[in-house]
Amino acid sequence: MEDNQTPQATNDQNRIVPINIEAQMKQAYIDYSMSVIVGRALPDVRDGFKPVHRRILFAMSELGINSNKPHKKSARIVGEVLGKYHPHGDSSVYDAMVRMAQEWNMRYRLIDSHGNFGSQDGDGPAAMRYTEARLQKMAEAMLEDIEKDTVDFQNNFDDSLEEPTVLPSRLPNLLLNGSSGIAVGMATNIMPHNLTEVIDGCIAYIENRDITPDEMMQHIKAPDFPTGGIIYGMEGIKNAMHTGRGRVVLRGRVTVDVKPSGREQLIITEVPYQVNRDALCNRIGQLVTDKTIEGIAHINNESNNKEGTRIVVDLKRDAIANVVLNQLFKYTELQTSYGINNVALVKGRPRTLNVVDMVREFVEFRHEVVIRRAQYELKEAQKKAHILQGYLIALDHLDEVISLIRNSPNPEAAKEGLINAGWGLDEIQAKAILELRLQRLTGMERDKIKMEFDELMKLIAHLTELLSNEGMRFDLIRSELNEIKEKFGDERKTEITLLDDELNIKDLIKEEDVVITISHLGYIKRTSATEYKSQRRGGRGVIGGRTREEDYIEHLFVASTHHTLLFFTEGGRCYWLNVYQIPETDKGAKGRPIQNLIQLNPGDKVKAIIDIADLQDTEYVKARSIVLCTKKGIIKKTALEDFSRPRQSGVNAITIVDGDELLEARLTNGNCEVIMAVKSGRAIRFPEEKVRETGRGAIGVSGIEVDDDQDAVIGMICVDRSDKDRTVLVVSEKGYGKRTPVDEYRITNRGGKGVKTISVTEKTGKLVGILDVLGSQDLMITCKSGMTIRMPVKGISELGRATQGVKLIRLEEGDSIAAISKIDETEDDEPIADVENGENPNPTELNDNQDTSENSASTN
């Protein structure tokens, strides 16, 4: 017997594979942890959902429980999810569904609830057999186009059905509603944000793919919680925006009221995110009992679902409200901190993401969805057009088709007959013709088929162009995002408060007027306005900046250190720069290359600058427009709001045609008249309403007729109709100038030749500058040699349009005027004369018939 059993025992031993238990445990635990990470705890960066939330919304969509349909029992929905997609406990599904319906947990609710879904006081929801639910409109936007092959599907747990691996979300849900979860070895805690800000951030990314977290924070400022509250400090949020990890401190909103008896009470109207109001009241009561906080007489939670949060804390007569409030912040959840840990699945792998990463992943996902949707729609349109084309062929040969079908013994023979009839029909078209209803053979129906076919061909052409043009696709994404913003956008609920050490840098910069100068070769600097002393007309001037022989000061103007400058280049681009960021130097310094401060395109140069006091002042920005003009007489008006969101790489302000360049930019308030002038001495005046407001990318319309290549526009001014004190100041290249009342320029339509504004002669030279000025202002004239003179405007003669003016500045041989600008007169400016340099403190005024030599005008 032993001999017979030996082979059997040997076979059993051969079937046993020895393994290392340590290696087996490691592998099994890794498999388990990856299952938890990918299939349960972490959201997908594209739609912001964990599998359970995605399955709930998809199942409700499949059941047809849309926002315009009646609510259905929660038990019915939970059963659908469990039976088809999510084989786990029913409480896990119901709890997830309930959370998506709670307005104090979700910044933007995805499920419309009916019944008791709990409260912010910690009350649980009613059993699923009592409550009902349906999809919110926002959830429908997340499921839109799912039937158009926009996302991949996978088999469900028993391979009987298919479920989406991700939803084709139109909204960046991961940022909007956030997410939290604990996996194995990692966790995620993403804060909710405001939809309007997030959409603006997505559009900013589309316009500038190299956007930095700091630039993105100009749009997505901070988390925005559904329960409101006040964010206390931004340092931790900045860290999270840059690295994906940080901390946000949130305080409840508290006001101090005085009772009729004279006692004070604290009214809490907003509590921090995910704070239980009853638990907060109990905690405060316990602290009073323990005498940790003294000064509280009574606390009462008067909150309800209709009027929201209201917790009343009555203080004792001798209590100081601020002291008690600070104690509440210190010892209770009235001030709570949240750790930000932006971990999400990117292509199936967990990654820590900063704010730009999350926006980038969403936009790229939407781009993929748009491509797949267009491919699906193109395929379907081509199929339909193919059949309609068959119908049209059949209708063109109607009698032969009817005869062929009538004489065929069976449908198969009829189909073969149609295919072989020589009309170019294939099997699909032949089958469709055989299924055609007789009523479609009428003349009216034929016209409908032809019209439908033509519409389909237009759609096919559009979709084909869309698939071949990336710019069109991103424009479509931008427009869809703007639609979502228009439909669902709202104001922030959570206020932001900076700490003392986080004050805006502008608060640390002394606000004062400075002179900004930009040279022809692009050197920029700022200098205190007090360094430029006022002189009388006809003086020699002082050096306004050391420049190379071929360089000269081209722009000179005054602005506050707290203002923002909009730079417009000759290529039609716009850039932003804070005045305090411009290096401060003395008056004679050369300055710094402007390319070091703004990202100018190679070969481009600044041609116009607009000074804006505060781009964040919404009311001011919405009421203003920017008018642009070019050397060839083109004029264009665009809303200032289009330039209120700074981009480091700049934006396109106007489309410039070949051979033209941007010359001037002016700020208007809707009640201005435009005056444009050309070198030959002509000017035109017309109301700004004659120029229709267009987007940043438009070309513009004709403003003034430019005769030949030798002539060109030299400037443009915009004068407010209500400002009757302003005059038009013109200056020629050889130093002649004058002031003329605005009313002497008759109002005409834009695009005309205009009227004479100065008599151009060999003595005066061509017209080089035009300004609208007040008598209380000063004029600054800059020569190509670098010489600068400042003089009071009231000292310049007021003469008619057809005159040549008076001499404003004496020029050296070969020198000429480079730029003119105006500044407000300051109290500490004193008229001075530099006799050492041959300045004339009291020059003889010149009229059009007088001429005085250099020697007779100078005094030594």
PDB file of N, CA, C and O in Angstrom, residues 510-570:
ATOM      1  N   LYS A 510       3.867 105.378  -1.278  1.00  0.00           N
ATOM      2  CA  LYS A 510       3.373 106.737  -1.111  1.00  0.00           C
ATOM      3  C   LYS A 510       2.679 107.192  -2.387  1.00  0.00           C
ATOM      4  O   LYS A 510       3.225 107.058  -3.483  1.00  0.00           O
ATOM      5  N   GLU A 511       1.463 107.711  -2.241  1.00  0.00           N
ATOM      6  CA  GLU A 511       0.732 108.173  -3.424  1.00  0.00           C
ATOM      7  C   GLU A 511       1.164 109.594  -3.754  1.00  0.00           C
ATOM      8  O   GLU A 511       0.992 110.520  -2.954  1.00  0.00           O
ATOM      9  N   GLU A 512       1.774 109.751  -4.919  1.00  0.00           N
ATOM     10  CA  GLU A 512       2.219 111.068  -5.371  1.00  0.00           C
ATOM     11  C   GLU A 512       2.239 111.089  -6.890  1.00  0.00           C
ATOM     12  O   GLU A 512       2.277 110.043  -7.547  1.00  0.00           O
ATOM     13  N   ASP A 513       2.202 112.293  -7.447  1.00  0.00           N
ATOM     14  CA  ASP A 513       2.288 112.429  -8.888  1.00  0.00           C
ATOM     15  C   ASP A 513       3.732 112.312  -9.334  1.00  0.00           C
ATOM     16  O   ASP A 513       4.639 112.890  -8.709  1.00  0.00           O
ATOM     17  N   VAL A 514       3.945 111.563 -10.406  1.00  0.00           N
ATOM     18  CA  VAL A 514       5.285 111.409 -10.964  1.00  0.00           C
ATOM     19  C   VAL A 514       5.213 111.644 -12.467  1.00  0.00           C
ATOM     20  O   VAL A 514       4.163 111.482 -13.092  1.00  0.00           O
ATOM     21  N   VAL A 515       6.346 112.046 -13.052  1.00  0.00           N
ATOM     22  CA  VAL A 515       6.444 112.240 -14.500  1.00  0.00           C
ATOM     23  C   VAL A 515       6.993 110.955 -15.108  1.00  0.00           C
ATOM     24  O   VAL A 515       8.051 110.464 -14.703  1.00  0.00           O
ATOM     25  N   ILE A 516       6.258 110.401 -16.060  1.00  0.00           N
ATOM     26  CA  ILE A 516       6.694 109.192 -16.762  1.00  0.00           C
ATOM     27  C   ILE A 516       7.230 109.609 -18.125  1.00  0.00           C
ATOM     28  O   ILE A 516       6.567 110.354 -18.859  1.00  0.00           O
ATOM     29  N   THR A 517       8.443 109.181 -18.451  1.00  0.00           N
ATOM     30  CA  THR A 517       9.002 109.480 -19.773  1.00  0.00           C
ATOM     31  C   THR A 517       9.391 108.178 -20.461  1.00  0.00           C
ATOM     32  O   THR A 517       9.897 107.245 -19.826  1.00  0.00           O
ATOM     33  N   ILE A 518       9.124 108.125 -21.767  1.00  0.00           N
ATOM     34  CA  ILE A 518       9.503 106.970 -22.590  1.00  0.00           C
ATOM     35  C   ILE A 518      10.219 107.513 -23.811  1.00  0.00           C
ATOM     36  O   ILE A 518       9.708 108.395 -24.511  1.00  0.00           O
ATOM     37  N   SER A 519      11.397 107.008 -24.070  1.00  0.00           N
ATOM     38  CA  SER A 519      12.183 107.506 -25.197  1.00  0.00           C
ATOM     39  C   SER A 519      11.816 106.779 -26.479  1.00  0.00           C
ATOM     40  O   SER A 519      11.138 105.745 -26.471  1.00  0.00           O
ATOM     41  N   HIS A 520      12.311 107.312 -27.599  1.00  0.00           N
ATOM     42  CA  HIS A 520      12.027 106.734 -28.911  1.00  0.00           C
ATOM     43  C   HIS A 520      12.537 105.294 -29.005  1.00  0.00           C
ATOM     44  O   HIS A 520      11.918 104.448 -29.649  1.00  0.00           O
ATOM     45  N   LEU A 521      13.652 105.003 -28.359  1.00  0.00           N
ATOM     46  CA  LEU A 521      14.228 103.654 -28.398  1.00  0.00           C
ATOM     47  C   LEU A 521      13.694 102.751 -27.295  1.00  0.00           C
ATOM     48  O   LEU A 521      14.165 101.634 -27.128  1.00  0.00           O
ATOM     49  N   GLY A 522      12.711 103.259 -26.515  1.00  0.00           N
ATOM     50  CA  GLY A 522      12.037 102.390 -25.569  1.00  0.00           C
ATOM     51  C   GLY A 522      12.596 102.369 -24.164  1.00  0.00           C
ATOM     52  O   GLY A 522      12.472 101.366 -23.458  1.00  0.00           O
ATOM     53  N   TYR A 523      13.196 103.459 -23.684  1.00  0.00           N
ATOM     54  CA  TYR A 523      13.662 103.539 -22.300  1.00  0.00           C
ATOM     55  C   TYR A 523      12.598 104.278 -21.479  1.00  0.00           C
ATOM     56  O   TYR A 523      12.124 105.341 -21.880  1.00  0.00           O
ATOM     57  N   ILE A 524      12.241 103.723 -20.317  1.00  0.00           N
ATOM     58  CA  ILE A 524      11.172 104.287 -19.500  1.00  0.00           C
ATOM     59  C   ILE A 524      11.701 104.597 -18.108  1.00  0.00           C
ATOM     60  O   ILE A 524      12.572 103.882 -17.580  1.00  0.00           O
ATOM     61  N   LYS A 525      11.160 105.659 -17.508  1.00  0.00           N
ATOM     62  CA  LYS A 525      11.528 105.985 -16.125  1.00  0.00           C
ATOM     63  C   LYS A 525      10.427 106.850 -15.529  1.00  0.00           C
ATOM     64  O   LYS A 525       9.584 107.399 -16.244  1.00  0.00           O
ATOM     65  N   ARG A 526      10.430 106.942 -14.195  1.00  0.00           N
ATOM     66  CA  ARG A 526       9.530 107.882 -13.521  1.00  0.00           C
ATOM     67  C   ARG A 526      10.361 108.822 -12.655  1.00  0.00           C
ATOM     68  O   ARG A 526      11.374 108.413 -12.066  1.00  0.00           O
ATOM     69  N   THR A 527       9.909 110.066 -12.604  1.00  0.00           N
ATOM     70  CA  THR A 527      10.611 111.107 -11.861  1.00  0.00           C
ATOM     71  C   THR A 527       9.578 111.940 -11.130  1.00  0.00           C
ATOM     72  O   THR A 527       8.474 112.165 -11.641  1.00  0.00           O
ATOM     73  N   SER A 528       9.912 112.392  -9.935  1.00  0.00           N
ATOM     74  CA  SER A 528       9.002 113.246  -9.176  1.00  0.00           C
ATOM     75  C   SER A 528       8.671 114.489  -9.985  1.00  0.00           C
ATOM     76  O   SER A 528       9.550 115.122 -10.579  1.00  0.00           O
ATOM     77  N   ALA A 529       7.385 114.849 -10.025  1.00  0.00           N
ATOM     78  CA  ALA A 529       6.938 115.991 -10.837  1.00  0.00           C
ATOM     79  C   ALA A 529       7.544 117.308 -10.362  1.00  0.00           C
ATOM     80  O   ALA A 529       7.644 118.258 -11.129  1.00  0.00           O
ATOM     81  N   THR A 530       7.972 117.362  -9.103  1.00  0.00           N
ATOM     82  CA  THR A 530       8.513 118.613  -8.564  1.00  0.00           C
ATOM     83  C   THR A 530       9.889 118.939  -9.158  1.00  0.00           C
ATOM     84  O   THR A 530      10.377 120.045  -9.008  1.00  0.00           O
ATOM     85  N   GLU A 531      10.546 117.959  -9.821  1.00  0.00           N
ATOM     86  CA  GLU A 531      11.855 118.224 -10.421  1.00  0.00           C
ATOM     87  C   GLU A 531      11.730 119.082 -11.677  1.00  0.00           C
ATOM     88  O   GLU A 531      12.715 119.616 -12.166  1.00  0.00           O
ATOM     89  N   TYR A 532      10.501 119.155 -12.245  1.00  0.00           N
ATOM     90  CA  TYR A 532      10.300 119.961 -13.449  1.00  0.00           C
ATOM     91  C   TYR A 532       9.687 121.293 -13.037  1.00  0.00           C
ATOM     92  O   TYR A 532       8.510 121.384 -12.732  1.00  0.00           O
ATOM     93  N   LYS A 533      10.507 122.331 -13.002  1.00  0.00           N
ATOM     94  CA  LYS A 533      10.020 123.653 -12.622  1.00  0.00           C
ATOM     95  C   LYS A 533       9.389 124.350 -13.821  1.00  0.00           C
ATOM     96  O   LYS A 533       9.840 124.218 -14.949  1.00  0.00           O
ATOM     97  N   SER A 534       8.352 125.121 -13.546  1.00  0.00           N
ATOM     98  CA  SER A 534       7.626 125.799 -14.617  1.00  0.00           C
ATOM     99  C   SER A 534       8.425 126.964 -15.179  1.00  0.00           C
ATOM    100  O   SER A 534       9.111 127.670 -14.446  1.00  0.00           O
ATOM    101  N   GLN A 535       8.362 127.154 -16.515  1.00  0.00           N
ATOM    102  CA  GLN A 535       9.029 128.270 -17.181  1.00  0.00           C
ATOM    103  C   GLN A 535       8.020 129.012 -18.034  1.00  0.00           C
ATOM    104  O   GLN A 535       6.971 128.490 -18.358  1.00  0.00           O
ATOM    105  N   ARG A 536       8.400 130.227 -18.399  1.00  0.00           N
ATOM    106  CA  ARG A 536       7.517 130.989 -19.263  1.00  0.00           C
ATOM    107  C   ARG A 536       7.738 130.569 -20.713  1.00  0.00           C
ATOM    108  O   ARG A 536       8.780 130.062 -21.078  1.00  0.00           O
ATOM    109  N   ARG A 537       6.717 130.898 -21.545  1.00  0.00           N
ATOM    110  CA  ARG A 537       6.800 130.544 -22.956  1.00  0.00           C
ATOM    111  C   ARG A 537       8.009 131.201 -23.607  1.00  0.00           C
ATOM    112  O   ARG A 537       8.364 132.323 -23.301  1.00  0.00           O
ATOM    113  N   GLY A 538       8.662 130.463 -24.517  1.00  0.00           N
ATOM    114  CA  GLY A 538       9.801 130.997 -25.247  1.00  0.00           C
ATOM    115  C   GLY A 538      11.128 130.670 -24.607  1.00  0.00           C
ATOM    116  O   GLY A 538      12.167 131.022 -25.139  1.00  0.00           O
ATOM    117  N   GLY A 539      11.110 129.977 -23.463  1.00  0.00           N
ATOM    118  CA  GLY A 539      12.362 129.628 -22.788  1.00  0.00           C
ATOM    119  C   GLY A 539      13.121 128.547 -23.523  1.00  0.00           C
ATOM    120  O   GLY A 539      12.651 127.938 -24.471  1.00  0.00           O
ATOM    121  N   ARG A 540      14.349 128.289 -23.042  1.00  0.00           N
ATOM    122  CA  ARG A 540      15.218 127.323 -23.678  1.00  0.00           C
ATOM    123  C   ARG A 540      14.967 125.913 -23.174  1.00  0.00           C
ATOM    124  O   ARG A 540      15.254 124.940 -23.853  1.00  0.00           O
ATOM    125  N   GLY A 541      14.431 125.769 -21.944  1.00  0.00           N
ATOM    126  CA  GLY A 541      14.138 124.442 -21.414  1.00  0.00           C
ATOM    127  C   GLY A 541      15.306 123.829 -20.659  1.00  0.00           C
ATOM    128  O   GLY A 541      16.394 124.402 -20.593  1.00  0.00           O
ATOM    129  N   VAL A 542      15.061 122.665 -20.089  1.00  0.00           N
ATOM    130  CA  VAL A 542      16.103 121.936 -19.368  1.00  0.00           C
ATOM    131  C   VAL A 542      16.129 120.512 -19.911  1.00  0.00           C
ATOM    132  O   VAL A 542      15.203 120.036 -20.543  1.00  0.00           O
ATOM    133  N   ILE A 543      17.216 119.825 -19.632  1.00  0.00           N
ATOM    134  CA  ILE A 543      17.359 118.453 -20.127  1.00  0.00           C
ATOM    135  C   ILE A 543      16.384 117.540 -19.391  1.00  0.00           C
ATOM    136  O   ILE A 543      16.358 117.493 -18.172  1.00  0.00           O
ATOM    137  N   GLY A 544      15.555 116.828 -20.139  1.00  0.00           N
ATOM    138  CA  GLY A 544      14.566 115.916 -19.556  1.00  0.00           C
ATOM    139  C   GLY A 544      15.033 114.486 -19.535  1.00  0.00           C
ATOM    140  O   GLY A 544      14.341 113.614 -19.056  1.00  0.00           O
ATOM    141  N   GLY A 545      16.207 114.213 -20.050  1.00  0.00           N
ATOM    142  CA  GLY A 545      16.706 112.842 -20.026  1.00  0.00           C
ATOM    143  C   GLY A 545      17.899 112.706 -20.937  1.00  0.00           C
ATOM    144  O   GLY A 545      17.915 113.198 -22.061  1.00  0.00           O
ATOM    145  N   ARG A 546      18.973 112.053 -20.441  1.00  0.00           N
ATOM    146  CA  ARG A 546      20.142 111.802 -21.277  1.00  0.00           C
ATOM    147  C   ARG A 546      19.839 110.652 -22.217  1.00  0.00           C
ATOM    148  O   ARG A 546      19.466 109.549 -21.782  1.00  0.00           O
ATOM    149  N   THR A 547      19.985 110.889 -23.492  1.00  0.00           N
ATOM    150  CA  THR A 547      19.703 109.852 -24.481  1.00  0.00           C
ATOM    151  C   THR A 547      20.852 109.787 -25.469  1.00  0.00           C
ATOM    152  O   THR A 547      21.675 110.695 -25.556  1.00  0.00           O
ATOM    153  N   ARG A 548      20.897 108.676 -26.194  1.00  0.00           N
ATOM    154  CA  ARG A 548      21.867 108.563 -27.269  1.00  0.00           C
ATOM    155  C   ARG A 548      21.508 109.547 -28.381  1.00  0.00           C
ATOM    156  O   ARG A 548      20.383 110.014 -28.471  1.00  0.00           O
ATOM    157  N   GLU A 549      22.485 109.826 -29.274  1.00  0.00           N
ATOM    158  CA  GLU A 549      22.257 110.843 -30.305  1.00  0.00           C
ATOM    159  C   GLU A 549      21.021 110.532 -31.153  1.00  0.00           C
ATOM    160  O   GLU A 549      20.294 111.425 -31.530  1.00  0.00           O
ATOM    161  N   GLU A 550      20.813 109.219 -31.463  1.00  0.00           N
ATOM    162  CA  GLU A 550      19.680 108.871 -32.317  1.00  0.00           C
ATOM    163  C   GLU A 550      18.391 108.695 -31.518  1.00  0.00           C
ATOM    164  O   GLU A 550      17.345 108.399 -32.082  1.00  0.00           O
ATOM    165  N   ASP A 551      18.426 108.874 -30.185  1.00  0.00           N
ATOM    166  CA  ASP A 551      17.252 108.682 -29.331  1.00  0.00           C
ATOM    167  C   ASP A 551      16.728 110.036 -28.851  1.00  0.00           C
ATOM    168  O   ASP A 551      17.465 111.021 -28.816  1.00  0.00           O
ATOM    169  N   TYR A 552      15.461 110.075 -28.480  1.00  0.00           N
ATOM    170  CA  TYR A 552      14.854 111.290 -27.919  1.00  0.00           C
ATOM    171  C   TYR A 552      13.609 110.893 -27.136  1.00  0.00           C
ATOM    172  O   TYR A 552      13.059 109.813 -27.300  1.00  0.00           O
ATOM    173  N   ILE A 553      13.149 111.789 -26.228  1.00  0.00           N
ATOM    174  CA  ILE A 553      11.962 111.529 -25.415  1.00  0.00           C
ATOM    175  C   ILE A 553      10.725 111.610 -26.302  1.00  0.00           C
ATOM    176  O   ILE A 553      10.470 112.635 -26.921  1.00  0.00           O
ATOM    177  N   GLU A 554       9.951 110.532 -26.360  1.00  0.00           N
ATOM    178  CA  GLU A 554       8.792 110.482 -27.247  1.00  0.00           C
ATOM    179  C   GLU A 554       7.473 110.630 -26.476  1.00  0.00           C
ATOM    180  O   GLU A 554       6.515 111.177 -26.986  1.00  0.00           O
ATOM    181  N   HIS A 555       7.397 110.107 -25.245  1.00  0.00           N
ATOM    182  CA  HIS A 555       6.183 110.227 -24.432  1.00  0.00           C
ATOM    183  C   HIS A 555       6.567 110.820 -23.085  1.00  0.00           C
ATOM    184  O   HIS A 555       7.545 110.388 -22.464  1.00  0.00           O
ATOM    185  N   LEU A 556       5.781 111.788 -22.629  1.00  0.00           N
ATOM    186  CA  LEU A 556       6.009 112.389 -21.331  1.00  0.00           C
ATOM    187  C   LEU A 556       4.659 112.770 -20.742  1.00  0.00           C
ATOM    188  O   LEU A 556       3.897 113.505 -21.371  1.00  0.00           O
ATOM    189  N   PHE A 557       4.327 112.248 -19.556  1.00  0.00           N
ATOM    190  CA  PHE A 557       3.028 112.550 -18.941  1.00  0.00           C
ATOM    191  C   PHE A 557       3.129 112.326 -17.437  1.00  0.00           C
ATOM    192  O   PHE A 557       4.120 111.789 -16.930  1.00  0.00           O
ATOM    193  N   VAL A 558       2.104 112.771 -16.721  1.00  0.00           N
ATOM    194  CA  VAL A 558       2.078 112.691 -15.260  1.00  0.00           C
ATOM    195  C   VAL A 558       1.021 111.689 -14.822  1.00  0.00           C
ATOM    196  O   VAL A 558      -0.084 111.633 -15.372  1.00  0.00           O
ATOM    197  N   ALA A 559       1.350 110.857 -13.812  1.00  0.00           N
ATOM    198  CA  ALA A 559       0.395 109.867 -13.281  1.00  0.00           C
ATOM    199  C   ALA A 559       0.681 109.650 -11.808  1.00  0.00           C
ATOM    200  O   ALA A 559       1.781 109.941 -11.308  1.00  0.00           O
ATOM    201  N   SER A 560      -0.296 109.113 -11.080  1.00  0.00           N
ATOM    202  CA  SER A 560      -0.126 108.793  -9.660  1.00  0.00           C
ATOM    203  C   SER A 560       0.557 107.445  -9.514  1.00  0.00           C
ATOM    204  O   SER A 560       0.383 106.545 -10.350  1.00  0.00           O
ATOM    205  N   THR A 561       1.310 107.261  -8.451  1.00  0.00           N
ATOM    206  CA  THR A 561       2.008 105.991  -8.208  1.00  0.00           C
ATOM    207  C   THR A 561       1.045 104.843  -7.936  1.00  0.00           C
ATOM    208  O   THR A 561       1.431 103.679  -8.002  1.00  0.00           O
ATOM    209  N   HIS A 562      -0.221 105.140  -7.612  1.00  0.00           N
ATOM    210  CA  HIS A 562      -1.213 104.086  -7.350  1.00  0.00           C
ATOM    211  C   HIS A 562      -2.019 103.721  -8.592  1.00  0.00           C
ATOM    212  O   HIS A 562      -2.895 102.865  -8.524  1.00  0.00           O
ATOM    213  N   HIS A 563      -1.746 104.359  -9.707  1.00  0.00           N
ATOM    214  CA  HIS A 563      -2.523 104.115 -10.916  1.00  0.00           C
ATOM    215  C   HIS A 563      -1.951 102.955 -11.727  1.00  0.00           C
ATOM    216  O   HIS A 563      -0.830 102.496 -11.492  1.00  0.00           O
ATOM    217  N   THR A 564      -2.740 102.519 -12.703  1.00  0.00           N
ATOM    218  CA  THR A 564      -2.314 101.481 -13.644  1.00  0.00           C
ATOM    219  C   THR A 564      -2.251 102.095 -15.036  1.00  0.00           C
ATOM    220  O   THR A 564      -3.147 102.826 -15.444  1.00  0.00           O
ATOM    221  N   LEU A 565      -1.172 101.786 -15.749  1.00  0.00           N
ATOM    222  CA  LEU A 565      -1.007 102.301 -17.107  1.00  0.00           C
ATOM    223  C   LEU A 565      -1.335 101.213 -18.120  1.00  0.00           C
ATOM    224  O   LEU A 565      -0.934 100.058 -17.952  1.00  0.00           O
ATOM    225  N   LEU A 566      -2.083 101.607 -19.152  1.00  0.00           N
ATOM    226  CA  LEU A 566      -2.356 100.728 -20.286  1.00  0.00           C
ATOM    227  C   LEU A 566      -1.470 101.190 -21.438  1.00  0.00           C
ATOM    228  O   LEU A 566      -1.585 102.330 -21.895  1.00  0.00           O
ATOM    229  N   PHE A 567      -0.561 100.321 -21.873  1.00  0.00           N
ATOM    230  CA  PHE A 567       0.355 100.651 -22.961  1.00  0.00           C
ATOM    231  C   PHE A 567      -0.186 100.069 -24.268  1.00  0.00           C
ATOM    232  O   PHE A 567      -0.454  98.870 -24.348  1.00  0.00           O
ATOM    233  N   PHE A 568      -0.319 100.910 -25.287  1.00  0.00           N
ATOM    234  CA  PHE A 568      -0.771 100.457 -26.603  1.00  0.00           C
ATOM    235  C   PHE A 568       0.394 100.595 -27.583  1.00  0.00           C
ATOM    236  O   PHE A 568       1.002 101.662 -27.682  1.00  0.00           O
ATOM    237  N   THR A 569       0.702  99.526 -28.291  1.00  0.00           N
ATOM    238  CA  THR A 569       1.851  99.526 -29.197  1.00  0.00           C
ATOM    239  C   THR A 569       1.409  99.773 -30.634  1.00  0.00           C
ATOM    240  O   THR A 569       0.235  99.627 -30.969  1.00  0.00           O
ATOM    241  N   GLU A 570       2.378 100.117 -31.464  1.00  0.00           N
ATOM    242  CA  GLU A 570       2.051 100.405 -32.863  1.00  0.00           C
ATOM    243  C   GLU A 570       1.516  99.168 -33.586  1.00  0.00           C
ATOM    244  O   GLU A 570       0.828  99.262 -34.591  1.00  0.00           O
TER     245      GLU A 570
END
